[in-house]
């Protein structure tokens, strides 16, 4: 019943898998060695369907080395190998299969007893320490590269490169958690939900001390079952001022912001610097809400929360044409989905515009080409780990019901709906994995409604690095100008822009 693999020689260190509690081998192999090529060849044929897309875009030995030996070993250990296999140095890639044989009893690793069940609290405790170690190792690697005169991206400062690498190392195990949920039974899924709740609670508590940008005030509020924050820049509309206004009398733009986090994590607190900076550059008040998260709820419930937040503004006197829907990553997907929902069912309430920062247009990752940036940018973007397992089936409830959700892939929205949507500003980095799907969406919408800004050298949601990257501030200033323009004028003629 053990699911493990073993790499010869025996000198490789052995580590217990932190997710499924089975053994996997961790060691250092040359990326182009015969043994590594043998492993790659077997992976190509036997990879579990959940991770097939990771292999589809990662047919390079170096990347598979990362999957096996740099944080994804639990994923491979749990899902791919259902028998014992041995890979010998000297095996060729063309004929990698070696008949399985029992290890000699004198060299067999001791097996520890385990129930084999995923336990939320143990996982969260282990991942807390792992995140610290992985983050420290990533930062050390950056400084070591810099000392050798190597840089990952010419436009990045040391601080930017360090932050990107640390975030990538810390977030990488998220794909393991998604895989465990997708493959698990009801009890395992309940434990994964508990683990996500614990992680989100700890993250939200840790980020609660992060201050807003200077000149922006914050008021916390409750909208139904949601908590949220009202951010007011200098001379902006205070929350208390809305209570007595009649409908349609608010004469300043308002932003309804949805945070990112793949619909399974993060909160207003984690994104408060970005959101408050947007309030500052746009000179607009911002309503940011903590919508419910998957897998506890599906996308339909999340969209209901978005509609409720939008109606909250309408009921307090903010006219629809003075509201800009905004969000980053999954939040960008939610903002665009809400705009499409309103355009189709409530055309009189279509907002003044949509601001989408690195929007997650295609959660199932449907694009499949050599030029797909999931393939070309996964080694440089900190979001590259997500290629291993998309949470889309969890979010859109297609795990057990394969019928596609209408908002699962925004590149498949009907042309009749796209034609009714408001002006949009889409921002993306040239090094981010989502660039291909964002470009396709901008092309479908057309230049008469969509402005696409691609910032050279930047990664996913680069605006969140505003404290270490000047380009992030440039993007936020452009976003602020868009908010002012689309809420003050009926002139929505825009074009595709490529800032330097």
Short mmCIF file of C-alpha atoms in Angstrom, two decimals:
data_model
loop_
_atom_site.label_atom_id
_atom_site.label_comp_id
_atom_site.label_asym_id
_atom_site.label_seq_id
_atom_site.Cartn_x
_atom_site.Cartn_y
_atom_site.Cartn_z
CA UNK A 1 0.00 0.00 0.00
CA UNK A 2 3.00 2.32 0.18
CA UNK A 3 3.22 4.81 -2.68
CA UNK A 4 6.82 5.84 -3.04
CA UNK A 5 9.67 5.79 -5.49
CA UNK A 6 13.37 5.35 -5.00
CA UNK A 7 16.28 6.87 -6.89
CA UNK A 8 19.61 5.05 -6.99
CA UNK A 9 22.18 5.60 -5.47
CA UNK A 10 21.07 5.08 -1.91
CA UNK A 11 23.00 8.14 -0.77
CA UNK A 12 20.03 10.36 -1.62
CA UNK A 13 18.38 11.72 1.50
CA UNK A 14 14.93 10.46 2.40
CA UNK A 15 12.16 12.69 3.73
CA UNK A 16 8.63 11.86 4.84
CA UNK A 17 5.93 13.35 2.64
CA UNK A 18 4.23 16.18 4.58
CA UNK A 19 0.87 15.75 2.88
CA UNK A 20 0.17 12.03 2.45
CA UNK A 21 2.63 10.80 5.08
CA UNK A 22 4.34 8.38 2.73
CA UNK A 23 7.99 8.26 1.84
CA UNK A 24 9.56 10.02 -1.09
CA UNK A 25 13.18 10.47 -2.07
CA UNK A 26 14.75 13.91 -2.05
CA UNK A 27 18.15 14.40 -3.59
CA UNK A 28 20.18 16.29 -6.14
CA UNK A 29 20.29 14.94 -9.69
CA UNK A 30 21.82 16.64 -12.75
CA UNK A 31 18.95 17.99 -14.86
CA UNK A 32 20.09 16.15 -18.00
CA UNK A 33 21.33 12.94 -16.42
CA UNK A 34 20.11 9.59 -17.71
CA UNK A 35 18.29 8.95 -14.44
CA UNK A 36 16.46 12.28 -14.66
CA UNK A 37 15.49 11.65 -18.28
CA UNK A 38 14.19 8.23 -17.27
CA UNK A 39 12.01 9.77 -14.57
CA UNK A 40 10.72 12.35 -17.07
CA UNK A 41 9.81 9.66 -19.58
CA UNK A 42 7.86 7.68 -17.00
CA UNK A 43 6.12 10.81 -15.75
CA UNK A 44 4.97 11.60 -19.28
CA UNK A 45 3.13 8.27 -19.48
CA UNK A 46 1.94 7.79 -15.90
CA UNK A 47 1.21 11.25 -14.52
CA UNK A 48 -2.06 11.40 -12.62
CA UNK A 49 -4.82 13.25 -14.59
CA UNK A 50 -4.96 15.97 -11.93
CA UNK A 51 -1.37 16.89 -12.77
CA UNK A 52 -1.37 16.10 -16.48
CA UNK A 53 -1.42 19.77 -17.35
CA UNK A 54 1.71 20.38 -15.31
CA UNK A 55 3.50 17.82 -17.48
CA UNK A 56 1.96 19.21 -20.67
CA UNK A 57 3.70 22.53 -20.08
CA UNK A 58 6.82 21.20 -18.35
CA UNK A 59 8.55 18.76 -20.67
CA UNK A 60 11.92 20.04 -19.59
CA UNK A 61 14.00 17.93 -17.20
CA UNK A 62 14.98 20.96 -15.15
CA UNK A 63 11.34 21.80 -14.41
CA UNK A 64 10.50 18.23 -13.47
CA UNK A 65 13.51 18.32 -11.15
CA UNK A 66 11.83 21.25 -9.44
CA UNK A 67 8.55 19.33 -9.19
CA UNK A 68 10.30 16.37 -7.58
CA UNK A 69 12.88 17.98 -5.39
CA UNK A 70 11.81 21.54 -4.58
CA UNK A 71 8.51 21.38 -2.75
CA UNK A 72 6.30 19.28 -5.02
CA UNK A 73 7.50 15.86 -3.89
CA UNK A 74 4.30 15.26 -1.86
CA UNK A 75 2.25 15.92 -5.01
CA UNK A 76 4.22 13.41 -7.06
CA UNK A 77 4.45 10.91 -4.20
CA UNK A 78 0.75 10.92 -3.48
CA UNK A 79 -0.76 11.01 -6.95
CA UNK A 80 1.57 9.46 -9.49
CA UNK A 81 3.15 6.33 -8.13
CA UNK A 82 0.94 3.41 -7.14
CA UNK A 83 3.73 0.87 -7.21
CA UNK A 84 7.41 0.74 -6.32
CA UNK A 85 9.68 1.77 -9.16
CA UNK A 86 13.44 2.05 -9.41
CA UNK A 87 15.40 4.31 -11.72
CA UNK A 88 19.05 3.38 -12.27
CA UNK A 89 21.82 5.64 -13.42
CA UNK A 90 22.62 4.58 -16.96
CA UNK A 91 19.01 3.93 -17.99
CA UNK A 92 18.06 5.61 -21.23
CA UNK A 93 15.05 7.85 -21.81
CA UNK A 94 13.87 5.60 -24.63
CA UNK A 95 13.65 2.51 -22.40
CA UNK A 96 13.32 3.76 -18.84
CA UNK A 97 11.16 1.02 -17.43
CA UNK A 98 13.01 -1.24 -15.03
CA UNK A 99 11.14 -4.26 -13.68
CA UNK A 100 10.23 -3.46 -10.09
CA UNK A 101 12.21 -5.39 -7.57
CA UNK A 102 12.16 -5.48 -3.83
CA UNK A 103 14.94 -3.45 -2.19
CA UNK A 104 17.48 -5.45 -0.29
CA UNK A 105 16.35 -5.80 3.31
CA UNK A 106 19.65 -4.40 4.53
CA UNK A 107 19.11 -1.12 2.65
CA UNK A 108 15.35 -0.78 2.99
CA UNK A 109 14.32 2.47 4.60
CA UNK A 110 12.46 2.11 7.89
CA UNK A 111 8.72 2.65 7.40
CA UNK A 112 6.98 4.69 10.02
CA UNK A 113 3.44 3.98 11.10
CA UNK A 114 0.81 6.38 9.89
CA UNK A 115 -2.93 6.51 9.48
CA UNK A 116 -2.40 8.01 6.01
CA UNK A 117 -5.14 10.60 6.67
CA UNK A 118 -4.76 14.28 6.01
CA UNK A 119 -4.98 16.25 9.27
CA UNK A 120 -5.58 19.99 9.05
CA UNK A 121 -3.81 21.13 12.20
CA UNK A 122 -0.72 19.02 11.59
CA UNK A 123 -0.53 20.24 8.02
CA UNK A 124 -0.86 23.92 8.97
CA UNK A 125 1.76 23.59 11.72
CA UNK A 126 4.20 21.83 9.37
CA UNK A 127 3.60 24.29 6.54
CA UNK A 128 4.22 27.25 8.83
CA UNK A 129 7.76 26.09 9.50
CA UNK A 130 8.25 24.97 5.91
CA UNK A 131 7.24 28.43 4.66
CA UNK A 132 9.85 30.08 6.88
CA UNK A 133 12.58 27.72 5.71
CA UNK A 134 11.58 27.91 2.03
CA UNK A 135 11.34 31.69 2.12
CA UNK A 136 14.75 32.02 3.74
CA UNK A 137 16.28 29.61 1.23
CA UNK A 138 14.75 31.53 -1.68
CA UNK A 139 16.11 34.84 -0.38
CA UNK A 140 19.56 33.29 0.10
CA UNK A 141 19.49 31.96 -3.48
CA UNK A 142 18.74 35.44 -4.82
CA UNK A 143 21.72 36.98 -3.03
CA UNK A 144 23.95 34.11 -4.12
CA UNK A 145 22.93 34.67 -7.76
CA UNK A 146 23.54 38.40 -7.45
CA UNK A 147 27.02 37.78 -6.05
CA UNK A 148 27.75 35.65 -9.13
CA UNK A 149 26.54 38.51 -11.32
CA UNK A 150 23.37 36.67 -12.38
CA UNK A 151 19.88 38.21 -12.50
CA UNK A 152 16.54 36.57 -13.18
CA UNK A 153 15.09 39.66 -14.85
CA UNK A 154 17.07 42.71 -15.93
CA UNK A 155 14.40 45.19 -14.83
CA UNK A 156 14.18 43.85 -11.27
CA UNK A 157 15.94 45.33 -8.28
CA UNK A 158 17.37 43.01 -5.63
CA UNK A 159 14.35 43.76 -3.43
CA UNK A 160 11.87 42.96 -6.21
CA UNK A 161 13.60 39.69 -7.13
CA UNK A 162 13.78 38.64 -3.49
CA UNK A 163 10.10 39.33 -2.83
CA UNK A 164 9.01 37.48 -5.99
CA UNK A 165 11.16 34.44 -5.20
CA UNK A 166 10.08 34.29 -1.56
CA UNK A 167 6.38 34.51 -2.44
CA UNK A 168 6.78 31.76 -5.02
CA UNK A 169 8.51 29.49 -2.51
CA UNK A 170 5.92 30.13 0.20
CA UNK A 171 2.89 29.65 -2.06
CA UNK A 172 4.14 26.55 -3.91
CA UNK A 173 2.52 23.95 -1.56
CA UNK A 174 -0.91 25.37 -2.39
CA UNK A 175 -1.03 23.10 -5.45
CA UNK A 176 -0.52 20.11 -3.13
CA UNK A 177 -3.50 21.15 -1.03
CA UNK A 178 -5.68 21.56 -4.12
CA UNK A 179 -4.63 18.10 -5.35
CA UNK A 180 -5.40 16.49 -1.99
CA UNK A 181 -8.88 18.03 -2.02
CA UNK A 182 -9.62 16.96 -5.58
CA UNK A 183 -8.58 13.36 -4.95
CA UNK A 184 -9.88 13.00 -1.41
CA UNK A 185 -13.05 11.56 0.07
CA UNK A 186 -15.57 13.57 2.10
CA UNK A 187 -13.53 13.34 5.30
CA UNK A 188 -10.33 14.47 3.58
CA UNK A 189 -12.11 17.36 1.91
CA UNK A 190 -13.50 18.49 5.23
CA UNK A 191 -9.97 18.49 6.68
CA UNK A 192 -8.66 20.49 3.72
CA UNK A 193 -11.43 23.06 4.23
CA UNK A 194 -10.44 23.28 7.89
CA UNK A 195 -6.78 23.73 6.91
CA UNK A 196 -7.66 26.54 4.49
CA UNK A 197 -9.77 28.25 7.15
CA UNK A 198 -6.86 28.08 9.62
CA UNK A 199 -4.39 29.40 7.06
CA UNK A 200 -6.69 32.26 6.04
CA UNK A 201 -7.38 33.14 9.66
CA UNK A 202 -3.67 33.28 10.48
CA UNK A 203 -2.88 35.26 7.34
CA UNK A 204 -5.70 37.74 7.96
CA UNK A 205 -4.59 38.23 11.56
CA UNK A 206 -0.95 38.71 10.56
CA UNK A 207 -1.84 41.30 7.90
CA UNK A 208 -4.26 43.26 10.08
CA UNK A 209 -1.41 45.52 11.20
CA UNK A 210 -0.48 46.58 7.65
CA UNK A 211 -1.25 50.29 7.30
CA UNK A 212 -3.07 52.03 4.47
CA UNK A 213 -1.19 54.42 2.21
CA UNK A 214 -0.66 57.87 3.74
CA UNK A 215 -3.68 60.12 3.24
CA UNK A 216 -6.17 57.24 3.05
CA UNK A 217 -8.47 56.43 5.96
CA UNK A 218 -10.19 53.12 6.67
CA UNK A 219 -13.57 52.28 8.18
CA UNK A 220 -14.59 48.65 8.71
CA UNK A 221 -18.17 47.67 7.92
CA UNK A 222 -20.56 44.73 7.64
CA UNK A 223 -22.63 43.93 4.54
CA UNK A 224 -24.92 41.00 5.26
CA UNK A 225 -22.62 38.09 6.09
CA UNK A 226 -19.57 39.85 4.62
CA UNK A 227 -17.05 42.04 6.36
CA UNK A 228 -15.31 44.75 4.44
CA UNK A 229 -13.54 48.09 4.50
CA UNK A 230 -14.42 51.55 3.24
CA UNK A 231 -11.28 53.43 2.18
CA UNK A 232 -11.45 57.19 1.77
CA UNK A 233 -8.72 59.35 0.19
CA UNK A 234 -8.32 63.03 0.88
CA UNK A 235 -11.56 64.87 -0.01
CA UNK A 236 -13.27 61.53 -0.69
CA UNK A 237 -16.74 60.41 0.40
CA UNK A 238 -16.85 59.09 3.95
CA UNK A 239 -19.04 56.11 4.72
CA UNK A 240 -21.10 58.17 7.15
CA UNK A 241 -21.91 60.64 4.36
CA UNK A 242 -23.66 57.94 2.30
CA UNK A 243 -26.28 57.16 4.89
CA UNK A 244 -28.25 60.38 4.35
CA UNK A 245 -27.83 60.78 0.61
CA UNK A 246 -30.71 60.36 -1.80
CA UNK A 247 -30.25 57.95 -4.71
CA UNK A 248 -28.09 59.34 -7.46
CA UNK A 249 -26.71 62.33 -5.55
CA UNK A 250 -23.13 61.13 -4.94
CA UNK A 251 -20.98 63.15 -7.34
CA UNK A 252 -17.66 61.33 -6.92
CA UNK A 253 -16.50 58.00 -8.37
CA UNK A 254 -16.53 54.91 -6.17
CA UNK A 255 -14.59 51.67 -6.64
CA UNK A 256 -15.92 48.26 -5.63
CA UNK A 257 -12.80 46.13 -5.16
CA UNK A 258 -12.49 42.32 -5.02
CA UNK A 259 -9.20 40.90 -3.72
CA UNK A 260 -7.35 38.05 -5.43
CA UNK A 261 -6.23 34.70 -4.04
CA UNK A 262 -7.60 32.04 -6.45
CA UNK A 263 -10.98 32.24 -4.65
CA UNK A 264 -9.57 30.11 -1.85
CA UNK A 265 -7.39 32.48 0.16
CA UNK A 266 -6.44 36.10 1.00
CA UNK A 267 -8.61 38.98 2.23
CA UNK A 268 -8.93 42.75 2.28
CA UNK A 269 -6.15 42.86 4.89
CA UNK A 270 -3.65 41.04 2.67
CA UNK A 271 -4.28 43.52 -0.17
CA UNK A 272 -4.76 46.70 1.86
CA UNK A 273 -1.63 48.46 0.54
CA UNK A 274 -2.67 47.86 -3.06
CA UNK A 275 -6.30 48.86 -2.46
CA UNK A 276 -5.45 52.02 -0.52
CA UNK A 277 -2.88 53.01 -3.17
CA UNK A 278 -5.61 52.70 -5.80
CA UNK A 279 -7.87 54.92 -3.68
CA UNK A 280 -5.05 57.47 -3.52
CA UNK A 281 -4.21 57.52 -7.26
CA UNK A 282 -7.87 57.54 -8.37
CA UNK A 283 -9.03 60.00 -5.68
CA UNK A 284 -12.04 57.72 -5.28
CA UNK A 285 -13.54 56.01 -2.26
CA UNK A 286 -13.17 52.22 -2.31
CA UNK A 287 -15.47 49.54 -0.94
CA UNK A 288 -13.43 46.32 -0.52
CA UNK A 289 -15.26 43.20 0.65
CA UNK A 290 -14.32 39.80 2.06
CA UNK A 291 -16.52 37.60 -0.11
CA UNK A 292 -16.97 33.95 0.85
CA UNK A 293 -14.25 31.58 -0.31
CA UNK A 294 -14.10 28.16 -1.94
CA UNK A 295 -14.22 25.28 -1.32
CA UNK A 296 -16.71 26.07 1.46
CA UNK A 297 -18.92 27.69 -1.19
CA UNK A 298 -18.97 27.62 -4.97
CA UNK A 299 -18.72 30.42 -7.51
CA UNK A 300 -22.47 31.06 -7.57
CA UNK A 301 -22.40 32.01 -3.88
CA UNK A 302 -19.30 34.16 -4.44
CA UNK A 303 -21.08 36.00 -7.25
CA UNK A 304 -24.08 36.52 -4.96
CA UNK A 305 -21.76 38.28 -2.50
CA UNK A 306 -20.44 40.50 -5.30
CA UNK A 307 -23.98 41.44 -6.35
CA UNK A 308 -24.88 42.20 -2.72
CA UNK A 309 -21.87 44.53 -2.39
CA UNK A 310 -22.81 46.30 -5.63
CA UNK A 311 -26.42 46.75 -4.46
CA UNK A 312 -25.11 48.11 -1.14
CA UNK A 313 -23.61 51.04 -3.06
CA UNK A 314 -26.72 51.59 -5.17
CA UNK A 315 -28.93 51.65 -2.08
CA UNK A 316 -26.73 54.32 -0.53
CA UNK A 317 -26.99 56.76 -3.37
CA UNK A 318 -24.06 55.87 -5.63
CA UNK A 319 -25.32 55.74 -9.24
CA UNK A 320 -24.20 52.75 -11.29
CA UNK A 321 -22.33 54.84 -13.87
CA UNK A 322 -20.14 56.28 -11.08
CA UNK A 323 -19.07 52.81 -9.87
CA UNK A 324 -15.96 51.06 -11.18
CA UNK A 325 -15.64 47.33 -10.52
CA UNK A 326 -12.02 46.40 -9.79
CA UNK A 327 -9.99 43.40 -8.71
CA UNK A 328 -6.74 41.52 -9.09
CA UNK A 329 -6.25 37.94 -10.27
CA UNK A 330 -9.35 36.00 -9.14
CA UNK A 331 -10.80 39.33 -8.02
CA UNK A 332 -10.36 40.58 -11.59
CA UNK A 333 -12.27 37.51 -12.79
CA UNK A 334 -15.02 38.30 -10.28
CA UNK A 335 -15.22 41.96 -11.34
CA UNK A 336 -15.54 40.97 -15.01
CA UNK A 337 -18.06 38.23 -14.18
CA UNK A 338 -20.18 40.69 -12.20
CA UNK A 339 -20.07 43.16 -15.08
CA UNK A 340 -21.18 40.42 -17.50
CA UNK A 341 -23.92 39.33 -15.08
CA UNK A 342 -25.26 42.88 -14.81
CA UNK A 343 -24.97 43.48 -18.57
CA UNK A 344 -27.08 40.41 -19.27
CA UNK A 345 -29.70 40.59 -16.50
CA UNK A 346 -29.70 44.22 -15.31
CA UNK A 347 -28.58 46.41 -18.23
CA UNK A 348 -29.72 49.59 -16.48
CA UNK A 349 -27.22 48.91 -13.68
CA UNK A 350 -24.13 48.41 -15.82
CA UNK A 351 -21.21 50.09 -13.98
CA UNK A 352 -19.08 52.88 -15.36
CA UNK A 353 -16.07 50.64 -15.96
CA UNK A 354 -14.05 47.58 -14.97
CA UNK A 355 -10.43 47.66 -13.79
CA UNK A 356 -8.81 44.21 -13.89
CA UNK A 357 -5.25 43.76 -12.65
CA UNK A 358 -3.79 40.50 -14.03
CA UNK A 359 -7.31 39.01 -14.24
CA UNK A 360 -7.73 35.24 -14.05
CA UNK A 361 -9.66 34.97 -17.32
CA UNK A 362 -9.44 31.20 -17.82
CA UNK A 363 -9.32 29.31 -14.48
CA UNK A 364 -9.40 25.82 -16.13
CA UNK A 365 -6.30 26.81 -18.16
CA UNK A 366 -7.88 25.89 -21.51
CA UNK A 367 -5.24 27.45 -23.76
CA UNK A 368 -2.94 24.91 -25.34
CA UNK A 369 -0.19 26.18 -27.60
CA UNK A 370 3.58 26.56 -27.72
CA UNK A 371 3.16 30.29 -27.13
CA UNK A 372 0.93 29.89 -24.08
CA UNK A 373 2.54 31.89 -21.29
CA UNK A 374 1.66 29.14 -18.80
CA UNK A 375 4.43 27.30 -20.65
CA UNK A 376 6.87 30.10 -21.38
CA UNK A 377 6.67 32.13 -18.13
CA UNK A 378 6.20 29.49 -15.44
CA UNK A 379 9.90 29.58 -14.51
CA UNK A 380 9.97 33.32 -13.80
CA UNK A 381 6.49 34.18 -12.50
CA UNK A 382 5.89 33.35 -8.84
CA UNK A 383 2.49 31.93 -9.87
CA UNK A 384 4.16 29.24 -11.99
CA UNK A 385 3.56 26.61 -9.29
CA UNK A 386 -0.19 26.78 -10.01
CA UNK A 387 0.35 24.88 -13.23
CA UNK A 388 0.40 21.67 -11.18
CA UNK A 389 -3.27 21.74 -10.16
CA UNK A 390 -5.90 24.35 -11.00
CA UNK A 391 -8.58 24.86 -8.31
CA UNK A 392 -11.19 25.58 -11.00
CA UNK A 393 -13.09 22.28 -10.46
CA UNK A 394 -13.40 23.14 -6.76
CA UNK A 395 -14.57 26.70 -7.41
CA UNK A 396 -17.06 26.03 -10.18
CA UNK A 397 -18.29 22.72 -8.76
CA UNK A 398 -17.22 20.75 -11.84
CA UNK A 399 -15.25 18.21 -9.80
CA UNK A 400 -18.20 15.82 -9.69
CA UNK A 401 -20.39 17.57 -12.28
CA UNK A 402 -18.32 18.05 -15.45
CA UNK A 403 -20.75 20.50 -17.12
CA UNK A 404 -18.98 23.82 -17.66
CA UNK A 405 -20.04 26.86 -15.64
CA UNK A 406 -20.98 29.92 -17.76
CA UNK A 407 -18.31 32.07 -16.04
CA UNK A 408 -15.68 29.34 -15.82
CA UNK A 409 -13.81 30.74 -18.84
CA UNK A 410 -14.49 34.38 -19.71
CA UNK A 411 -13.03 33.87 -23.17
CA UNK A 412 -16.20 31.90 -23.93
CA UNK A 413 -18.67 34.63 -22.98
CA UNK A 414 -21.25 35.25 -25.73
CA UNK A 415 -20.54 38.18 -28.03
CA UNK A 416 -23.95 39.62 -27.14
CA UNK A 417 -22.87 39.90 -23.48
CA UNK A 418 -19.44 41.32 -24.28
CA UNK A 419 -21.05 44.02 -26.42
CA UNK A 420 -23.07 45.30 -23.43
CA UNK A 421 -20.14 45.43 -21.00
CA UNK A 422 -18.64 48.76 -19.87
CA UNK A 423 -15.16 50.09 -20.74
CA UNK A 424 -12.33 48.01 -19.30
CA UNK A 425 -8.70 48.49 -18.38
CA UNK A 426 -6.68 45.28 -18.27
CA UNK A 427 -3.16 45.38 -16.85
CA UNK A 428 -0.67 42.52 -17.07
CA UNK A 429 3.06 41.85 -16.83
CA UNK A 430 5.05 40.54 -19.77
CA UNK A 431 6.49 37.77 -17.56
CA UNK A 432 3.24 36.51 -16.06
CA UNK A 433 1.66 33.15 -16.76
CA UNK A 434 -1.81 34.60 -17.41
CA UNK A 435 -0.73 36.91 -20.24
CA UNK A 436 -1.97 34.69 -23.09
CA UNK A 437 -5.53 34.43 -21.79
CA UNK A 438 -5.65 38.14 -20.94
CA UNK A 439 -4.56 39.03 -24.47
CA UNK A 440 -7.18 36.70 -25.94
CA UNK A 441 -9.90 38.29 -23.82
CA UNK A 442 -8.84 41.82 -24.82
CA UNK A 443 -8.95 40.74 -28.45
CA UNK A 444 -12.45 39.28 -28.06
CA UNK A 445 -13.80 42.41 -26.38
CA UNK A 446 -12.18 44.68 -28.96
CA UNK A 447 -10.16 47.86 -28.73
CA UNK A 448 -13.30 50.01 -28.63
CA UNK A 449 -14.01 48.79 -25.09
CA UNK A 450 -10.80 47.27 -23.72
CA UNK A 451 -7.44 48.88 -23.00
CA UNK A 452 -4.67 46.34 -22.50
CA UNK A 453 -1.51 47.54 -20.78
CA UNK A 454 1.43 45.10 -20.73
CA UNK A 455 4.27 46.16 -18.42
CA UNK A 456 7.64 44.85 -19.51
CA UNK A 457 9.48 42.58 -17.08
CA UNK A 458 6.60 42.41 -14.61
CA UNK A 459 4.90 39.35 -13.08
CA UNK A 460 1.42 38.48 -11.86
CA UNK A 461 -0.30 41.36 -9.97
CA UNK A 462 2.94 43.35 -9.98
CA UNK A 463 1.00 46.32 -8.57
CA UNK A 464 1.09 44.67 -5.16
CA UNK A 465 4.86 45.26 -5.07
CA UNK A 466 4.37 49.03 -5.03
CA UNK A 467 6.75 49.43 -2.07
CA UNK A 468 9.71 47.91 -3.95
CA UNK A 469 8.94 48.33 -7.67
CA UNK A 470 8.48 51.75 -9.39
CA UNK A 471 6.62 50.10 -12.28
CA UNK A 472 3.86 49.13 -9.84
CA UNK A 473 3.21 52.78 -9.07
CA UNK A 474 3.11 53.57 -12.78
CA UNK A 475 0.43 50.93 -13.23
CA UNK A 476 -1.61 52.26 -10.31
CA UNK A 477 -1.39 55.82 -11.63
CA UNK A 478 -2.69 54.61 -15.01
CA UNK A 479 -5.46 52.75 -13.19
CA UNK A 480 -6.37 55.90 -11.26
CA UNK A 481 -6.58 57.90 -14.49
CA UNK A 482 -8.86 55.24 -15.99
CA UNK A 483 -11.22 55.45 -13.00
CA UNK A 484 -11.47 59.22 -13.34
CA UNK A 485 -11.98 59.03 -17.10
CA UNK A 486 -14.64 56.33 -17.25
CA UNK A 487 -16.74 57.83 -14.45
CA UNK A 488 -16.62 61.41 -15.75
CA UNK A 489 -17.12 61.05 -19.49
CA UNK A 490 -19.11 59.03 -22.01
CA UNK A 491 -16.09 58.90 -24.28
CA UNK A 492 -14.92 55.28 -23.96
CA UNK A 493 -12.69 55.07 -27.00
CA UNK A 494 -9.57 53.20 -25.92
CA UNK A 495 -6.78 51.26 -27.53
CA UNK A 496 -4.12 48.69 -26.77
CA UNK A 497 -1.11 50.17 -24.99
CA UNK A 498 2.27 48.66 -24.22
CA UNK A 499 4.08 50.74 -21.59
CA UNK A 500 7.86 50.45 -21.40
#
